[in-house]
């Protein structure tokens, strides 16, 4: 194992529409790393962003769907995960945010097809391995708290624990 790292970020945007909670997912096609599947808005870090995950997340958000930090409320890093895949350690930073009321989202992207998905339908969507467990954990637990979670991916799933400062 040579210790090659791949740093990636995703933003999961939520809203309520007609009394229904929804999350914006992107059906990503043509990725070098992710098979066609539903995921958050995001991608790889640029070299100048290696120590600034939120900068990478906001840049990807602007590039992929034209939104900025001003279009969101409560943008917060909620998960940092690790997975060993294809000889590299993949470190993912997952942000969650609420869409500001009245903000228009153009459901068009050069990276794939964005779509609002109702919460009960989310886990029926084909997602990358780690992302599926992050979304499941978010729906079951972390949407009700403000904890930053660390997750280690394995063949059986992802194990989460609070990432605490001490």
GROMACS .gro file of N, CA and C in nm, residues 5-162:
model
  474
    5UNK      N    1  -0.380   0.908  -0.161
    5UNK     CA    2  -0.502   0.967  -0.108
    5UNK      C    3  -0.584   1.031  -0.218
    6UNK      N    4  -0.715   1.022  -0.203
    6UNK     CA    5  -0.807   1.095  -0.291
    6UNK      C    6  -0.905   1.168  -0.200
    7UNK      N    7  -0.903   1.300  -0.204
    7UNK     CA    8  -0.992   1.383  -0.123
    7UNK      C    9  -1.109   1.430  -0.207
    8UNK      N   10  -1.229   1.404  -0.157
    8UNK     CA   11  -1.351   1.441  -0.229
    8UNK      C   12  -1.451   1.504  -0.132
    9UNK      N   13  -1.544   1.578  -0.188
    9UNK     CA   14  -1.646   1.643  -0.106
    9UNK      C   15  -1.781   1.632  -0.174
   10UNK      N   16  -1.887   1.635  -0.093
   10UNK     CA   17  -2.024   1.633  -0.144
   10UNK      C   18  -2.109   1.726  -0.058
   11UNK      N   19  -2.205   1.789  -0.123
   11UNK     CA   20  -2.303   1.872  -0.052
   11UNK      C   21  -2.441   1.812  -0.078
   12UNK      N   22  -2.512   1.785   0.030
   12UNK     CA   23  -2.649   1.737   0.021
   12UNK      C   24  -2.739   1.851   0.066
   13UNK      N   25  -2.820   1.899  -0.027
   13UNK     CA   26  -2.908   2.014  -0.001
   13UNK      C   27  -3.048   1.962   0.024
   14UNK      N   28  -3.111   2.016   0.128
   14UNK     CA   29  -3.246   1.975   0.163
   14UNK      C   30  -3.342   2.094   0.150
   15UNK      N   31  -3.468   2.060   0.132
   15UNK     CA   32  -3.573   2.161   0.129
   15UNK      C   33  -3.704   2.094   0.168
   16UNK      N   34  -3.803   2.177   0.194
   16UNK     CA   35  -3.939   2.127   0.213
   16UNK      C   36  -4.023   2.188   0.103
   17UNK      N   37  -4.097   2.103   0.033
   17UNK     CA   38  -4.181   2.147  -0.077
   17UNK      C   39  -4.318   2.081  -0.061
   18UNK      N   40  -4.421   2.162  -0.049
   18UNK     CA   41  -4.557   2.111  -0.031
   18UNK      C   42  -4.566   2.014   0.087
   19UNK      N   43  -4.497   2.049   0.197
   19UNK     CA   44  -4.501   1.967   0.317
   19UNK      C   45  -4.417   1.841   0.312
   20UNK      N   46  -4.338   1.825   0.205
   20UNK     CA   47  -4.257   1.704   0.187
   20UNK      C   48  -4.109   1.741   0.195
   21UNK      N   49  -4.034   1.670   0.279
   21UNK     CA   50  -3.889   1.692   0.287
   21UNK      C   51  -3.823   1.624   0.168
   22UNK      N   52  -3.730   1.697   0.106
   22UNK     CA   53  -3.661   1.648  -0.013
   22UNK      C   54  -3.512   1.677  -0.004
   23UNK      N   55  -3.435   1.598  -0.078
   23UNK     CA   56  -3.291   1.617  -0.088
   23UNK      C   57  -3.254   1.623  -0.235
   24UNK      N   58  -3.162   1.713  -0.269
   24UNK     CA   59  -3.116   1.724  -0.406
   24UNK      C   60  -3.004   1.623  -0.431
   25UNK      N   61  -3.027   1.534  -0.527
   25UNK     CA   62  -2.926   1.437  -0.568
   25UNK      C   63  -2.890   1.462  -0.714
   26UNK      N   64  -2.771   1.419  -0.749
   26UNK     CA   65  -2.723   1.430  -0.887
   26UNK      C   66  -2.695   1.290  -0.938
   27UNK      N   67  -2.761   1.255  -1.050
   27UNK     CA   68  -2.727   1.128  -1.114
   27UNK      C   69  -2.602   1.155  -1.195
   28UNK      N   70  -2.489   1.112  -1.139
   28UNK     CA   71  -2.358   1.144  -1.196
   28UNK      C   72  -2.323   1.043  -1.306
   29UNK      N   73  -2.285   1.099  -1.421
   29UNK     CA   74  -2.243   1.015  -1.533
   29UNK      C   75  -2.108   1.065  -1.581
   30UNK      N   76  -2.027   0.976  -1.629
   30UNK     CA   77  -1.899   1.015  -1.686
   30UNK      C   78  -1.791   1.046  -1.585
   31UNK      N   79  -1.805   1.003  -1.461
   31UNK     CA   80  -1.703   1.027  -1.359
   31UNK      C   81  -1.588   0.929  -1.376
   32UNK      N   82  -1.466   0.975  -1.345
   32UNK     CA   83  -1.349   0.887  -1.349
   32UNK      C   84  -1.347   0.792  -1.231
   33UNK      N   85  -1.418   0.826  -1.123
   33UNK     CA   86  -1.406   0.752  -0.998
   33UNK      C   87  -1.536   0.684  -0.956
   34UNK      N   88  -1.648   0.749  -0.982
   34UNK     CA   89  -1.778   0.700  -0.935
   34UNK      C   90  -1.856   0.642  -1.052
   35UNK      N   91  -1.905   0.519  -1.037
   35UNK     CA   92  -1.991   0.459  -1.139
   35UNK      C   93  -2.120   0.540  -1.148
   36UNK      N   94  -2.189   0.538  -1.261
   36UNK     CA   95  -2.315   0.613  -1.270
   36UNK      C   96  -2.406   0.579  -1.152
   37UNK      N   97  -2.443   0.681  -1.077
   37UNK     CA   98  -2.524   0.663  -0.956
   37UNK      C   99  -2.568   0.799  -0.904
   38UNK      N  100  -2.655   0.797  -0.803
   38UNK     CA  101  -2.707   0.918  -0.740
   38UNK      C  102  -2.618   0.957  -0.623
   39UNK      N  103  -2.579   1.082  -0.619
   39UNK     CA  104  -2.493   1.129  -0.510
   39UNK      C  105  -2.519   1.277  -0.486
   40UNK      N  106  -2.446   1.332  -0.390
   40UNK     CA  107  -2.455   1.474  -0.362
   40UNK      C  108  -2.381   1.553  -0.469
   41UNK      N  109  -2.388   1.684  -0.457
   41UNK     CA  110  -2.317   1.772  -0.549
   41UNK      C  111  -2.173   1.782  -0.498
   42UNK      N  112  -2.076   1.750  -0.582
   42UNK     CA  113  -1.939   1.757  -0.532
   42UNK      C  114  -1.839   1.699  -0.628
   43UNK      N  115  -1.720   1.676  -0.575
   43UNK     CA  116  -1.613   1.622  -0.656
   43UNK      C  117  -1.481   1.627  -0.582
   44UNK      N  118  -1.374   1.635  -0.658
   44UNK     CA  119  -1.238   1.630  -0.604
   44UNK      C  120  -1.189   1.767  -0.559
   45UNK      N  121  -1.101   1.765  -0.463
   45UNK     CA  122  -1.035   1.887  -0.417
   45UNK      C  123  -0.934   1.933  -0.522
   46UNK      N  124  -0.920   2.063  -0.537
   46UNK     CA  125  -0.810   2.122  -0.612
   46UNK      C  126  -0.692   2.133  -0.516
   47UNK      N  127  -0.568   2.136  -0.565
   47UNK     CA  128  -0.452   2.141  -0.475
   47UNK      C  129  -0.459   2.254  -0.370
   48UNK      N  130  -0.505   2.370  -0.406
   48UNK     CA  131  -0.511   2.482  -0.311
   48UNK      C  132  -0.621   2.463  -0.204
   49UNK      N  133  -0.708   2.362  -0.222
   49UNK     CA  134  -0.818   2.339  -0.129
   49UNK      C  135  -0.791   2.225  -0.030
   50UNK      N  136  -0.674   2.164  -0.034
   50UNK     CA  137  -0.650   2.044   0.044
   50UNK      C  138  -0.678   2.059   0.193
   51UNK      N  139  -0.662   2.176   0.247
   51UNK     CA  140  -0.691   2.199   0.389
   51UNK      C  141  -0.816   2.284   0.408
   52UNK      N  142  -0.900   2.291   0.305
   52UNK     CA  143  -1.019   2.376   0.310
   52UNK      C  144  -1.136   2.305   0.241
   53UNK      N  145  -1.192   2.206   0.309
   53UNK     CA  146  -1.297   2.124   0.251
   53UNK      C  147  -1.419   2.206   0.209
   54UNK      N  148  -1.456   2.306   0.287
   54UNK     CA  149  -1.573   2.386   0.252
   54UNK      C  150  -1.549   2.466   0.124
   55UNK      N  151  -1.429   2.514   0.103
   55UNK     CA  152  -1.397   2.584  -0.022
   55UNK      C  153  -1.417   2.492  -0.141
   56UNK      N  154  -1.372   2.367  -0.129
   56UNK     CA  155  -1.390   2.270  -0.237
   56UNK      C  156  -1.538   2.243  -0.261
   57UNK      N  157  -1.615   2.228  -0.152
   57UNK     CA  158  -1.758   2.200  -0.164
   57UNK      C  159  -1.830   2.316  -0.234
   58UNK      N  160  -1.799   2.439  -0.195
   58UNK     CA  161  -1.866   2.554  -0.256
   58UNK      C  162  -1.826   2.573  -0.402
   59UNK      N  163  -1.701   2.546  -0.436
   59UNK     CA  164  -1.659   2.555  -0.576
   59UNK      C  165  -1.734   2.453  -0.660
   60UNK      N  166  -1.741   2.329  -0.612
   60UNK     CA  167  -1.813   2.226  -0.685
   60UNK      C  168  -1.962   2.260  -0.699
   61UNK      N  169  -2.020   2.314  -0.596
   61UNK     CA  170  -2.161   2.353  -0.600
   61UNK      C  171  -2.186   2.457  -0.710
   62UNK      N  172  -2.098   2.554  -0.719
   62UNK     CA  173  -2.109   2.658  -0.822
   62UNK      C  174  -2.089   2.599  -0.961
   63UNK      N  175  -1.988   2.515  -0.978
   63UNK     CA  176  -1.958   2.455  -1.109
   63UNK      C  177  -2.068   2.362  -1.156
   64UNK      N  178  -2.125   2.285  -1.064
   64UNK     CA  179  -2.217   2.179  -1.105
   64UNK      C  180  -2.362   2.222  -1.115
   65UNK      N  181  -2.408   2.312  -1.028
   65UNK     CA  182  -2.549   2.354  -1.037
   65UNK      C  183  -2.570   2.504  -1.022
   66UNK      N  184  -2.461   2.582  -1.017
   66UNK     CA  185  -2.473   2.727  -1.017
   66UNK      C  186  -2.515   2.790  -0.886
   67UNK      N  187  -2.514   2.716  -0.776
   67UNK     CA  188  -2.549   2.774  -0.646
   67UNK      C  189  -2.424   2.820  -0.572
   68UNK      N  190  -2.444   2.919  -0.483
   68UNK     CA  191  -2.336   2.969  -0.399
   68UNK      C  192  -2.374   2.950  -0.252
   69UNK      N  193  -2.282   2.978  -0.165
   69UNK     CA  194  -2.309   2.970  -0.022
   69UNK      C  195  -2.423   3.061   0.020
   70UNK      N  196  -2.444   3.171  -0.052
   70UNK     CA  197  -2.553   3.264  -0.020
   70UNK      C  198  -2.690   3.205  -0.048
   71UNK      N  199  -2.696   3.098  -0.124
   71UNK     CA  200  -2.824   3.032  -0.156
   71UNK      C  201  -2.863   2.928  -0.051
   72UNK      N  202  -2.775   2.907   0.048
   72UNK     CA  203  -2.795   2.802   0.147
   72UNK      C  204  -2.805   2.857   0.288
   73UNK      N  205  -2.868   2.778   0.374
   73UNK     CA  206  -2.868   2.805   0.518
   73UNK      C  207  -2.806   2.683   0.587
   74UNK      N  208  -2.740   2.710   0.696
   74UNK     CA  209  -2.688   2.601   0.782
   74UNK      C  210  -2.593   2.505   0.710
   75UNK      N  211  -2.510   2.556   0.621
   75UNK     CA  212  -2.410   2.470   0.558
   75UNK      C  213  -2.314   2.423   0.665
   76UNK      N  214  -2.303   2.290   0.679
   76UNK     CA  215  -2.222   2.236   0.787
   76UNK      C  216  -2.161   2.103   0.747
   77UNK      N  217  -2.033   2.086   0.781
   77UNK     CA  218  -1.967   1.957   0.762
   77UNK      C  219  -2.025   1.861   0.865
   78UNK      N  220  -2.080   1.749   0.818
   78UNK     CA  221  -2.147   1.654   0.908
   78UNK      C  222  -2.077   1.519   0.914
   79UNK      N  223  -2.002   1.482   0.808
   79UNK     CA  224  -1.935   1.352   0.803
   79UNK      C  225  -1.799   1.364   0.737
   80UNK      N  226  -1.704   1.288   0.789
   80UNK     CA  227  -1.576   1.265   0.723
   80UNK      C  228  -1.560   1.114   0.721
   81UNK      N  229  -1.543   1.057   0.602
   81UNK     CA  230  -1.535   0.911   0.591
   81UNK      C  231  -1.406   0.868   0.522
   82UNK      N  232  -1.366   0.744   0.551
   82UNK     CA  233  -1.250   0.683   0.487
   82UNK      C  234  -1.291   0.550   0.426
   83UNK      N  235  -1.240   0.525   0.305
   83UNK     CA  236  -1.263   0.396   0.239
   83UNK      C  237  -1.139   0.362   0.158
   84UNK      N  238  -1.097   0.237   0.161
   84UNK     CA  239  -0.988   0.189   0.078
   84UNK      C  240  -1.049   0.128  -0.048
   85UNK      N  241  -1.015   0.186  -0.164
   85UNK     CA  242  -1.072   0.138  -0.290
   85UNK      C  243  -0.969   0.157  -0.401
   86UNK      N  244  -0.951   0.052  -0.479
   86UNK     CA  245  -0.858   0.055  -0.592
   86UNK      C  246  -0.719   0.104  -0.552
   87UNK      N  247  -0.673   0.062  -0.435
   87UNK     CA  248  -0.538   0.096  -0.391
   87UNK      C  249  -0.521   0.237  -0.338
   88UNK      N  250  -0.629   0.310  -0.320
   88UNK     CA  251  -0.616   0.446  -0.267
   88UNK      C  252  -0.710   0.465  -0.148
   89UNK      N  253  -0.670   0.553  -0.059
   89UNK     CA  254  -0.754   0.588   0.054
   89UNK      C  255  -0.840   0.705   0.011
   90UNK      N  256  -0.971   0.682   0.010
   90UNK     CA  257  -1.065   0.787  -0.030
   90UNK      C  258  -1.122   0.853   0.095
   91UNK      N  259  -1.092   0.979   0.106
   91UNK     CA  260  -1.141   1.058   0.219
   91UNK      C  261  -1.249   1.152   0.166
   92UNK      N  262  -1.370   1.135   0.220
   92UNK     CA  263  -1.485   1.214   0.174
   92UNK      C  264  -1.532   1.307   0.284
   93UNK      N  265  -1.562   1.428   0.247
   93UNK     CA  266  -1.618   1.529   0.337
   93UNK      C  267  -1.761   1.556   0.292
   94UNK      N  268  -1.857   1.524   0.378
   94UNK     CA  269  -1.998   1.538   0.344
   94UNK      C  270  -2.057   1.657   0.418
   95UNK      N  271  -2.106   1.752   0.341
   95UNK     CA  272  -2.173   1.870   0.396
   95UNK      C  273  -2.323   1.856   0.374
   96UNK      N  274  -2.400   1.912   0.465
   96UNK     CA  275  -2.545   1.920   0.450
   96UNK      C  276  -2.585   2.065   0.469
   97UNK      N  277  -2.689   2.106   0.398
   97UNK     CA  278  -2.738   2.244   0.406
   97UNK      C  279  -2.885   2.248   0.366
   98UNK      N  280  -2.952   2.353   0.406
   98UNK     CA  281  -3.090   2.378   0.365
   98UNK      C  282  -3.089   2.483   0.255
   99UNK      N  283  -3.172   2.463   0.156
   99UNK     CA  284  -3.189   2.564   0.051
   99UNK      C  285  -3.266   2.681   0.109
  100UNK      N  286  -3.219   2.803   0.086
  100UNK     CA  287  -3.292   2.920   0.135
  100UNK      C  288  -3.427   2.928   0.063
  101UNK      N  289  -3.533   2.957   0.137
  101UNK     CA  290  -3.665   2.971   0.074
  101UNK      C  291  -3.660   3.074  -0.039
  102UNK      N  292  -3.727   3.041  -0.147
  102UNK     CA  293  -3.732   3.131  -0.262
  102UNK      C  294  -3.617   3.117  -0.359
  103UNK      N  295  -3.519   3.034  -0.327
  103UNK     CA  296  -3.404   3.013  -0.416
  103UNK      C  297  -3.442   2.914  -0.525
  104UNK      N  298  -3.415   2.953  -0.647
  104UNK     CA  299  -3.441   2.866  -0.762
  104UNK      C  300  -3.319   2.778  -0.789
  105UNK      N  301  -3.344   2.652  -0.815
  105UNK     CA  302  -3.238   2.559  -0.854
  105UNK      C  303  -3.267   2.514  -0.996
  106UNK      N  304  -3.173   2.540  -1.085
  106UNK     CA  305  -3.188   2.493  -1.222
  106UNK      C  306  -3.143   2.348  -1.226
  107UNK      N  307  -3.235   2.260  -1.261
  107UNK     CA  308  -3.207   2.118  -1.259
  107UNK      C  309  -3.137   2.075  -1.388
  108UNK      N  310  -3.018   2.133  -1.404
  108UNK     CA  311  -2.934   2.103  -1.520
  108UNK      C  312  -2.789   2.113  -1.474
  109UNK      N  313  -2.706   2.018  -1.516
  109UNK     CA  314  -2.567   2.018  -1.473
  109UNK      C  315  -2.480   1.953  -1.580
  110UNK      N  316  -2.358   2.003  -1.597
  110UNK     CA  317  -2.265   1.938  -1.690
  110UNK      C  318  -2.216   1.802  -1.638
  111UNK      N  319  -2.241   1.772  -1.511
  111UNK     CA  320  -2.193   1.648  -1.450
  111UNK      C  321  -2.297   1.536  -1.449
  112UNK      N  322  -2.422   1.567  -1.483
  112UNK     CA  323  -2.526   1.466  -1.479
  112UNK      C  324  -2.664   1.529  -1.467
  113UNK      N  325  -2.755   1.457  -1.405
  113UNK     CA  326  -2.894   1.502  -1.396
  113UNK      C  327  -2.935   1.523  -1.251
  114UNK      N  328  -2.951   1.650  -1.207
  114UNK     CA  329  -2.995   1.676  -1.071
  114UNK      C  330  -3.147   1.655  -1.057
  115UNK      N  331  -3.187   1.611  -0.939
  115UNK     CA  332  -3.330   1.587  -0.915
  115UNK      C  333  -3.357   1.596  -0.765
  116UNK      N  334  -3.471   1.656  -0.730
  116UNK     CA  335  -3.517   1.655  -0.592
  116UNK      C  336  -3.582   1.521  -0.564
  117UNK      N  337  -3.544   1.459  -0.451
  117UNK     CA  338  -3.593   1.327  -0.414
  117UNK      C  339  -3.654   1.334  -0.274
  118UNK      N  340  -3.777   1.286  -0.260
  118UNK     CA  341  -3.843   1.283  -0.130
  118UNK      C  342  -3.769   1.189  -0.036
  119UNK      N  343  -3.763   1.225   0.092
  119UNK     CA  344  -3.690   1.144   0.190
  119UNK      C  345  -3.725   0.995   0.184
  120UNK      N  346  -3.854   0.957   0.177
  120UNK     CA  347  -3.885   0.813   0.175
  120UNK      C  348  -3.829   0.738   0.053
  121UNK      N  349  -3.794   0.811  -0.053
  121UNK     CA  350  -3.743   0.749  -0.175
  121UNK      C  351  -3.591   0.744  -0.182
  122UNK      N  352  -3.522   0.815  -0.093
  122UNK     CA  353  -3.377   0.830  -0.104
  122UNK      C  354  -3.302   0.698  -0.107
  123UNK      N  355  -3.333   0.609  -0.016
  123UNK     CA  356  -3.256   0.485  -0.007
  123UNK      C  357  -3.294   0.383  -0.113
  124UNK      N  358  -3.389   0.417  -0.198
  124UNK     CA  359  -3.422   0.333  -0.314
  124UNK      C  360  -3.333   0.366  -0.433
  125UNK      N  361  -3.260   0.478  -0.424
  125UNK     CA  362  -3.175   0.524  -0.534
  125UNK      C  363  -3.040   0.452  -0.527
  126UNK      N  364  -2.983   0.421  -0.643
  126UNK     CA  365  -2.850   0.360  -0.650
  126UNK      C  366  -2.747   0.467  -0.615
  127UNK      N  367  -2.668   0.444  -0.509
  127UNK     CA  368  -2.569   0.542  -0.462
  127UNK      C  369  -2.433   0.477  -0.446
  128UNK      N  370  -2.327   0.558  -0.447
  128UNK     CA  371  -2.195   0.504  -0.413
  128UNK      C  372  -2.199   0.444  -0.272
  129UNK      N  373  -2.113   0.345  -0.248
  129UNK     CA  374  -2.114   0.267  -0.123
  129UNK      C  375  -2.119   0.354   0.002
  130UNK      N  376  -2.021   0.439   0.022
  130UNK     CA  377  -2.014   0.518   0.144
  130UNK      C  378  -2.128   0.619   0.152
  131UNK      N  379  -2.161   0.681   0.040
  131UNK     CA  380  -2.268   0.781   0.038
  131UNK      C  381  -2.401   0.721   0.085
  132UNK      N  382  -2.430   0.598   0.044
  132UNK     CA  383  -2.555   0.534   0.086
  132UNK      C  384  -2.563   0.526   0.239
  133UNK      N  385  -2.454   0.489   0.303
  133UNK     CA  386  -2.455   0.476   0.449
  133UNK      C  387  -2.461   0.613   0.517
  134UNK      N  388  -2.399   0.712   0.457
  134UNK     CA  389  -2.407   0.848   0.511
  134UNK      C  390  -2.551   0.898   0.506
  135UNK      N  391  -2.616   0.883   0.392
  135UNK     CA  392  -2.755   0.929   0.379
  135UNK      C  393  -2.847   0.851   0.474
  136UNK      N  394  -2.827   0.722   0.486
  136UNK     CA  395  -2.907   0.640   0.578
  136UNK      C  396  -2.889   0.688   0.722
  137UNK      N  397  -2.764   0.710   0.763
  137UNK     CA  398  -2.735   0.758   0.899
  137UNK      C  399  -2.796   0.897   0.920
  138UNK      N  400  -2.785   0.982   0.819
  138UNK     CA  401  -2.843   1.116   0.829
  138UNK      C  402  -2.994   1.107   0.852
  139UNK      N  403  -3.064   1.027   0.773
  139UNK     CA  404  -3.209   1.016   0.785
  139UNK      C  405  -3.250   0.959   0.920
  140UNK      N  406  -3.175   0.862   0.970
  140UNK     CA  407  -3.212   0.795   1.095
  140UNK      C  408  -3.167   0.870   1.220
  141UNK      N  409  -3.057   0.944   1.212
  141UNK     CA  410  -3.000   1.001   1.334
  141UNK      C  411  -2.954   1.145   1.323
  142UNK      N  412  -2.861   1.173   1.234
  142UNK     CA  413  -2.790   1.300   1.243
  142UNK      C  414  -2.870   1.422   1.197
  143UNK      N  415  -2.981   1.403   1.129
  143UNK     CA  416  -3.061   1.522   1.096
  143UNK      C  417  -3.125   1.580   1.221
  144UNK      N  418  -3.123   1.504   1.331
  144UNK     CA  419  -3.180   1.549   1.457
  144UNK      C  420  -3.075   1.602   1.554
  145UNK      N  421  -2.947   1.602   1.514
  145UNK     CA  422  -2.842   1.652   1.603
  145UNK      C  423  -2.748   1.744   1.525
  146UNK      N  424  -2.641   1.786   1.588
  146UNK     CA  425  -2.544   1.872   1.520
  146UNK      C  426  -2.403   1.817   1.534
  147UNK      N  427  -2.391   1.687   1.546
  147UNK     CA  428  -2.264   1.619   1.568
  147UNK      C  429  -2.190   1.602   1.435
  148UNK      N  430  -2.058   1.613   1.441
  148UNK     CA  431  -1.973   1.577   1.328
  148UNK      C  432  -1.936   1.430   1.346
  149UNK      N  433  -1.962   1.347   1.245
  149UNK     CA  434  -1.937   1.204   1.253
  149UNK      C  435  -1.819   1.166   1.166
  150UNK      N  436  -1.741   1.069   1.215
  150UNK     CA  437  -1.635   1.006   1.137
  150UNK      C  438  -1.685   0.867   1.100
  151UNK      N  439  -1.657   0.825   0.979
  151UNK     CA  440  -1.702   0.692   0.935
  151UNK      C  441  -1.590   0.616   0.867
  152UNK      N  442  -1.581   0.489   0.901
  152UNK     CA  443  -1.485   0.400   0.836
  152UNK      C  444  -1.565   0.297   0.757
  153UNK      N  445  -1.539   0.290   0.626
  153UNK     CA  446  -1.613   0.198   0.540
  153UNK      C  447  -1.545   0.062   0.536
  154UNK      N  448  -1.627  -0.041   0.543
  154UNK     CA  449  -1.581  -0.178   0.530
  154UNK      C  450  -1.681  -0.256   0.447
  155UNK      N  451  -1.656  -0.383   0.427
  155UNK     CA  452  -1.742  -0.464   0.343
  155UNK      C  453  -1.883  -0.479   0.399
  156UNK      N  454  -1.898  -0.464   0.529
  156UNK     CA  455  -2.030  -0.479   0.592
  156UNK      C  456  -2.106  -0.347   0.602
  157UNK      N  457  -2.041  -0.237   0.571
  157UNK     CA  458  -2.107  -0.107   0.582
  157UNK      C  459  -2.009  -0.002   0.631
  158UNK      N  460  -2.062   0.101   0.695
  158UNK     CA  461  -1.981   0.209   0.749
  158UNK      C  462  -2.009   0.220   0.898
  159UNK      N  463  -1.904   0.225   0.976
  159UNK     CA  464  -1.916   0.243   1.120
  159UNK      C  465  -1.896   0.390   1.151
  160UNK      N  466  -1.993   0.452   1.217
  160UNK     CA  467  -1.987   0.594   1.250
  160UNK      C  468  -1.963   0.615   1.398
  161UNK      N  469  -1.887   0.717   1.430
  161UNK     CA  470  -1.874   0.760   1.569
  161UNK      C  471  -1.860   0.911   1.570
  162UNK      N  472  -1.902   0.975   1.679
  162UNK     CA  473  -1.886   1.120   1.688
  162UNK      C  474  -1.737   1.156   1.682
   0.00000   0.00000   0.00000
